[in-house]
PDB file of C-alpha atoms in Angstrom:
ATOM      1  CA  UNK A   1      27.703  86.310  69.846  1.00  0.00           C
ATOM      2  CA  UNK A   2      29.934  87.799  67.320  1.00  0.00           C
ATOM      3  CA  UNK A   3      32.903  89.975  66.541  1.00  0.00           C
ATOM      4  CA  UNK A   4      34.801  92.037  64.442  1.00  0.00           C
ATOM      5  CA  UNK A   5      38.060  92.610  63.848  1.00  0.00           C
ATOM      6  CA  UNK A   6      39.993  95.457  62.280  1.00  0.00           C
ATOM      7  CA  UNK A   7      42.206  93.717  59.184  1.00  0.00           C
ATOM      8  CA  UNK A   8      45.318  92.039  60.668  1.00  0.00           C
ATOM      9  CA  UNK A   9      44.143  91.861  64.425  1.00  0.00           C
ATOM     10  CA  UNK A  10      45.505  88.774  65.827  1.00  0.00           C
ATOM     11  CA  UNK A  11      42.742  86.274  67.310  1.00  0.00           C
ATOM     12  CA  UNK A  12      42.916  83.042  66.202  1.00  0.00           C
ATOM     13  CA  UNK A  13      46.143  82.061  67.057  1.00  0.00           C
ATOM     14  CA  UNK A  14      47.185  81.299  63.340  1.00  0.00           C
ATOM     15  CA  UNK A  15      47.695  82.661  60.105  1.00  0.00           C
ATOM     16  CA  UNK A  16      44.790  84.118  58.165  1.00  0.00           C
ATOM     17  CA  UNK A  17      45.918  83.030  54.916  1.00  0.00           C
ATOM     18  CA  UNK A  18      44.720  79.139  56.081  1.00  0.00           C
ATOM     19  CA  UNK A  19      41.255  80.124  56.789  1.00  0.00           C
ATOM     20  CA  UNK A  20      40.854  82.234  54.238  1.00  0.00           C
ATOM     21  CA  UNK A  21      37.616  82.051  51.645  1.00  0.00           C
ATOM     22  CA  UNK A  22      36.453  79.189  54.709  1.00  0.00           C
ATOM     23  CA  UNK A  23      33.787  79.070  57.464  1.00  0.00           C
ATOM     24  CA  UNK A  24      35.264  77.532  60.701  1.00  0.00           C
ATOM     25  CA  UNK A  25      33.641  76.685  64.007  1.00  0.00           C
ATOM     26  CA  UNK A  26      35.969  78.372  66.800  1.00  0.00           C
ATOM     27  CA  UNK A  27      36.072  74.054  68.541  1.00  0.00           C
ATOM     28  CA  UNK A  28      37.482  73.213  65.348  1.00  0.00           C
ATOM     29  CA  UNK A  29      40.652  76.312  66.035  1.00  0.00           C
ATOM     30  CA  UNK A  30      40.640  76.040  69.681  1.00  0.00           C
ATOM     31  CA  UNK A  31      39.298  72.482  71.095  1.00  0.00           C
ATOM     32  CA  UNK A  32      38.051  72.527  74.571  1.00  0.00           C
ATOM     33  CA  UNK A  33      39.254  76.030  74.949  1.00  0.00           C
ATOM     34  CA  UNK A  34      36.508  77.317  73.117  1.00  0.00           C
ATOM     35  CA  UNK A  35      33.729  75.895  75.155  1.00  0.00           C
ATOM     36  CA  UNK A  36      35.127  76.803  77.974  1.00  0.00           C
ATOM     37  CA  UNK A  37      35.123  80.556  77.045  1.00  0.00           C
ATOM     38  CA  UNK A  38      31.619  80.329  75.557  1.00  0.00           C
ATOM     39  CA  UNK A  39      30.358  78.848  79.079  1.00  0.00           C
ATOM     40  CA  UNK A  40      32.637  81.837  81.173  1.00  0.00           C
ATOM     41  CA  UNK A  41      31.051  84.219  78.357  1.00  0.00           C
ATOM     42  CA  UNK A  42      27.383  82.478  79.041  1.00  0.00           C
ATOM     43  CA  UNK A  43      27.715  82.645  82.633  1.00  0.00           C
ATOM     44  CA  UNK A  44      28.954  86.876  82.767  1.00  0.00           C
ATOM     45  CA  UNK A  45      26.840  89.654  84.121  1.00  0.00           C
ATOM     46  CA  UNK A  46      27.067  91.985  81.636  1.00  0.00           C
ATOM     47  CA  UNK A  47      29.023  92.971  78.443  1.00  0.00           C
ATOM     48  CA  UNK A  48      31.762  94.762  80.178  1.00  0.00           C
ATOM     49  CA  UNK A  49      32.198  91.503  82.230  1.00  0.00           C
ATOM     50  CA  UNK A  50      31.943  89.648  79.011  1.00  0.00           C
ATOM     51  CA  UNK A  51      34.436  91.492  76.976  1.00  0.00           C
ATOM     52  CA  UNK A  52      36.914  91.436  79.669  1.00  0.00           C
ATOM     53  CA  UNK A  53      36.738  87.598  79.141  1.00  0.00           C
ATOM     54  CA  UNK A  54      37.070  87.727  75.921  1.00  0.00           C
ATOM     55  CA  UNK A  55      39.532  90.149  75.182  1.00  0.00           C
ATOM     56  CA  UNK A  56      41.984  88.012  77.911  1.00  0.00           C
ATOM     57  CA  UNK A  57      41.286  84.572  76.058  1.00  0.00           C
ATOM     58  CA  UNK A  58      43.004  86.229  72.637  1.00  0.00           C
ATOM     59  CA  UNK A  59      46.323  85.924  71.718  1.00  0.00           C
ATOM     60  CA  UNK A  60      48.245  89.303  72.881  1.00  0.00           C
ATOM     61  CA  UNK A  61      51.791  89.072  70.772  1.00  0.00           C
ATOM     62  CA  UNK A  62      50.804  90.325  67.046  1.00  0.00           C
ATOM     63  CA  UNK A  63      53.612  90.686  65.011  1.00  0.00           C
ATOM     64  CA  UNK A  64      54.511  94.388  65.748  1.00  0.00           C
ATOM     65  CA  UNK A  65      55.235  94.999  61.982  1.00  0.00           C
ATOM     66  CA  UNK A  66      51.057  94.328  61.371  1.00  0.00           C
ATOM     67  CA  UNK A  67      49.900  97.688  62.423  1.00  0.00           C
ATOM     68  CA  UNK A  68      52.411  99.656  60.490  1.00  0.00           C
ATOM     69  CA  UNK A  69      51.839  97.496  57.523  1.00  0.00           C
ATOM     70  CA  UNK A  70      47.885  98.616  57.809  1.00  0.00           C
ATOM     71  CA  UNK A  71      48.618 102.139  58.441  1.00  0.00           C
ATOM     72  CA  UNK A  72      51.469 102.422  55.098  1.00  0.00           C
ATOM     73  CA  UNK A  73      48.586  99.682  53.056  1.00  0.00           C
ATOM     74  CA  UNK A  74      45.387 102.688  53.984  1.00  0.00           C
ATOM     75  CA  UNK A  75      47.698 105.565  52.571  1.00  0.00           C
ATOM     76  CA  UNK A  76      48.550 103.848  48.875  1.00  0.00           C
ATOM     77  CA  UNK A  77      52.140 103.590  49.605  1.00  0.00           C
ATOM     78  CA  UNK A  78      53.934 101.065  46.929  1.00  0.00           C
ATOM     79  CA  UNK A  79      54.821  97.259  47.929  1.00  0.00           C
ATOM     80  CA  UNK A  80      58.377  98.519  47.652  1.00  0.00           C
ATOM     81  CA  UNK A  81      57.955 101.846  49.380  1.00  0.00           C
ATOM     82  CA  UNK A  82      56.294  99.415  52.241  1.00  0.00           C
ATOM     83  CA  UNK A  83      59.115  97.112  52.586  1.00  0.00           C
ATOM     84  CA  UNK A  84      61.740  99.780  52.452  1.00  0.00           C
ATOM     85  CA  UNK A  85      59.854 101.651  55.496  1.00  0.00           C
ATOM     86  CA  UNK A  86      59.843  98.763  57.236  1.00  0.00           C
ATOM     87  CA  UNK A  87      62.934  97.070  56.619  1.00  0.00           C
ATOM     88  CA  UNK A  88      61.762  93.814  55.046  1.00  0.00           C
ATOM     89  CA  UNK A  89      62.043  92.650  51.619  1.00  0.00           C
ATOM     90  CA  UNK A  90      58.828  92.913  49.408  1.00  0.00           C
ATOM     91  CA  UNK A  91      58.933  88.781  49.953  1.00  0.00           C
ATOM     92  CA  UNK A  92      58.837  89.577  53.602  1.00  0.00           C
ATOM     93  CA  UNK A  93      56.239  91.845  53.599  1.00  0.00           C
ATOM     94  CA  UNK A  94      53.980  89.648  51.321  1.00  0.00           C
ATOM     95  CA  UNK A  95      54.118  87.199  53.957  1.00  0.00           C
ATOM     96  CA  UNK A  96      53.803  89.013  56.817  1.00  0.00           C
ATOM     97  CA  UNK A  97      50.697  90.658  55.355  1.00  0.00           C
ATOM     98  CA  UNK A  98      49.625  86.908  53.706  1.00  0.00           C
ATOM     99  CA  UNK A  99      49.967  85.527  57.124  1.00  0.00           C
ATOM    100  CA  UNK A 100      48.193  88.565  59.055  1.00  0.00           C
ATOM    101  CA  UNK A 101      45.403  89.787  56.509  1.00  0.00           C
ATOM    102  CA  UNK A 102      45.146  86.402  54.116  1.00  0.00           C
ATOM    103  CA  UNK A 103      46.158  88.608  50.998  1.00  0.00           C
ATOM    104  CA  UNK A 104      49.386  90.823  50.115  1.00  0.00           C
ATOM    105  CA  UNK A 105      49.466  94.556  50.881  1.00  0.00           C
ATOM    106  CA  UNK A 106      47.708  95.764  47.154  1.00  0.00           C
ATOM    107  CA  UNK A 107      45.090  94.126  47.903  1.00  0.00           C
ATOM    108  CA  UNK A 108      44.858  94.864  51.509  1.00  0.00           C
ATOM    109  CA  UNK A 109      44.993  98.583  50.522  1.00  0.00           C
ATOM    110  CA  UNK A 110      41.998  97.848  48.620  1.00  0.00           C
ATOM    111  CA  UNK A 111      40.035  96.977  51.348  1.00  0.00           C
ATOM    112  CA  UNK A 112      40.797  99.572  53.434  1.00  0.00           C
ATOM    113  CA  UNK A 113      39.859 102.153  50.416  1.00  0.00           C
ATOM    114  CA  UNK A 114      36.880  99.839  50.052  1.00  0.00           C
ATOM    115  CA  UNK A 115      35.857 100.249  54.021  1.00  0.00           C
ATOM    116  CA  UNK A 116      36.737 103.946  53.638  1.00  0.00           C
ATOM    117  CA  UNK A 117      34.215 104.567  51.171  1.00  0.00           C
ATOM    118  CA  UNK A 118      31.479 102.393  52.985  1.00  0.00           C
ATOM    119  CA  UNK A 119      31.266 104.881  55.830  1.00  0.00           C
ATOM    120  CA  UNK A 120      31.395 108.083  53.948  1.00  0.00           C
ATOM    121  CA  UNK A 121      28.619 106.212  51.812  1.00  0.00           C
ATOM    122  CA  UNK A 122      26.753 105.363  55.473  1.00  0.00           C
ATOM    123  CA  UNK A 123      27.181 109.224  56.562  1.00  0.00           C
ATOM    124  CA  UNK A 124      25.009 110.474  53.441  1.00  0.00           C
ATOM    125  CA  UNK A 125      27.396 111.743  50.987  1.00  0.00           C
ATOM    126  CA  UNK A 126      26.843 111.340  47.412  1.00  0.00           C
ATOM    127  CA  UNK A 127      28.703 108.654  45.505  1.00  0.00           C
ATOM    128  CA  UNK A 128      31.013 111.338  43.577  1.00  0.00           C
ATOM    129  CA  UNK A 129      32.016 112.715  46.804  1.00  0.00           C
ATOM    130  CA  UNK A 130      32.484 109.417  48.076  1.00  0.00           C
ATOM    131  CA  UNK A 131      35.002 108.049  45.263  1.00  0.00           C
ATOM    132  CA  UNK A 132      37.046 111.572  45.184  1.00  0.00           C
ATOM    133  CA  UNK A 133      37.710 111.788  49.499  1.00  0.00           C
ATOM    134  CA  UNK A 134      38.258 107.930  49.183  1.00  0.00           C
ATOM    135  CA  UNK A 135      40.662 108.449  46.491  1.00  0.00           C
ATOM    136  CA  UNK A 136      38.789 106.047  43.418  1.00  0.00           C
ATOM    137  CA  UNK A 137      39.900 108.023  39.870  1.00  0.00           C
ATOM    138  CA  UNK A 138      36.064 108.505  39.641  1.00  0.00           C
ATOM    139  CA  UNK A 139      32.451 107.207  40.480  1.00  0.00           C
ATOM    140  CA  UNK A 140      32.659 104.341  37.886  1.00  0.00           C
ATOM    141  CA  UNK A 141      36.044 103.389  39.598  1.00  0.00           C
ATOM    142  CA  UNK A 142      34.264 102.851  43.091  1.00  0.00           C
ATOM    143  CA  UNK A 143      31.576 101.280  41.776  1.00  0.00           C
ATOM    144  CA  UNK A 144      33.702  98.521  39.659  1.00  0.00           C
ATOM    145  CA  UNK A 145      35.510  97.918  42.950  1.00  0.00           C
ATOM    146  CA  UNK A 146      32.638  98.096  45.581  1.00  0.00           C
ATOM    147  CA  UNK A 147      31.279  95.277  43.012  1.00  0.00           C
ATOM    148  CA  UNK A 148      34.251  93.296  42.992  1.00  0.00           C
ATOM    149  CA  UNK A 149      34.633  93.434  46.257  1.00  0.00           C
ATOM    150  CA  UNK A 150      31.463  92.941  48.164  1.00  0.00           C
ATOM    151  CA  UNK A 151      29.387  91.628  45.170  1.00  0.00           C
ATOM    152  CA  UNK A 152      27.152  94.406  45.527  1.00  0.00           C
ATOM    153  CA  UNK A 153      26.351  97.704  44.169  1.00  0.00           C
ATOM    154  CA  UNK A 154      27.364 100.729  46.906  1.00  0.00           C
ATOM    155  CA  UNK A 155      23.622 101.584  46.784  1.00  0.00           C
ATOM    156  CA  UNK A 156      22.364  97.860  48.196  1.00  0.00           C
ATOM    157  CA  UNK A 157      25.133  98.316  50.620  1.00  0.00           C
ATOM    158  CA  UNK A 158      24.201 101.345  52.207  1.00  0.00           C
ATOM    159  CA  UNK A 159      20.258 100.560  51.900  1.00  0.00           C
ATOM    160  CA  UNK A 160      20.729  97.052  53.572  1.00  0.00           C
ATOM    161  CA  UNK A 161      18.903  95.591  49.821  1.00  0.00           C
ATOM    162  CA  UNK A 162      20.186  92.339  49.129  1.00  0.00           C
ATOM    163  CA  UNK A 163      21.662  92.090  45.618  1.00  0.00           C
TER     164      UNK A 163
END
């Protein structure tokens, strides 16, 4: 079974920033807990039954600055615009977003960009059109960063071709 997360969701029970760039077994985060949920999971009737078990085994108090820092980080809003919107200092806000998305907010917007253009990509649109509603200064822009990013072309990404 797997899941995914939107950037900054709180699941773990820890900071991002420690596993980041690192493959961890959920035992190795959450002991016995975490073979006791895979058993509950195992042993549901369905996936509505199964995501209600999940979804009450997570951790429910994010940080209530995390969603507004992913909402100002999507529109291209400075660090110091950020901080001042939120009250924090720009040291604040770096660890906040270190702590939440396991990089600062520049780089955070530039995965949401990133994960913008992906599904205007998926829907069909041609790569120009893609970089200029995604906001890239051009189509050599979003390709430089879709490489740097994923390690792949936009092209093997939206045709499932490995690189």
């Amino acid at each position: 079974m797997g899941l995914r997360f939107r950037p900054g969701d709180t699941a773990l029970g820890l900071p991002v920033s420690e596993l980041l760039d690192a493959r961890v077994d959920l035992d190795d985060l959450w002991g016995s807990r975490a073979g006791e949920l895979l058993s509950r999971l195992e042993a549901s009737t369905g996936v509505d039954e199964a995501q209600r078990i999940l979804l009450a085994a997570l951790p429910t108090d994010p940080d209530p600055a995390i969603g507004a820092i992913r909402a100002l980080a999507a529109t291209g809003e400075t660090v110091r615009g950020m901080a001042d919107e939120l009250g924090l200092s720009e040291r604040q806000l770096n660890r906040r977003s270190h702590a939440a998305f396991g990089y600062g907010p520049k780089t955070l917007h530039r995965v949401l960009r990133f994960q913008q253009a992906l599904t205007l990509a998926r829907q069909g649109l041609g790569f120009a059109e893609v970089a200029y509603r995604a906001g890239y200064a051009d189509q050599p822009h979003l390709a430089r960063e879709v490489r740097t990013l994923a390690g792949q072309s936009l092209g093997e990404l939206t045709s499932g071709r490995k690189p």
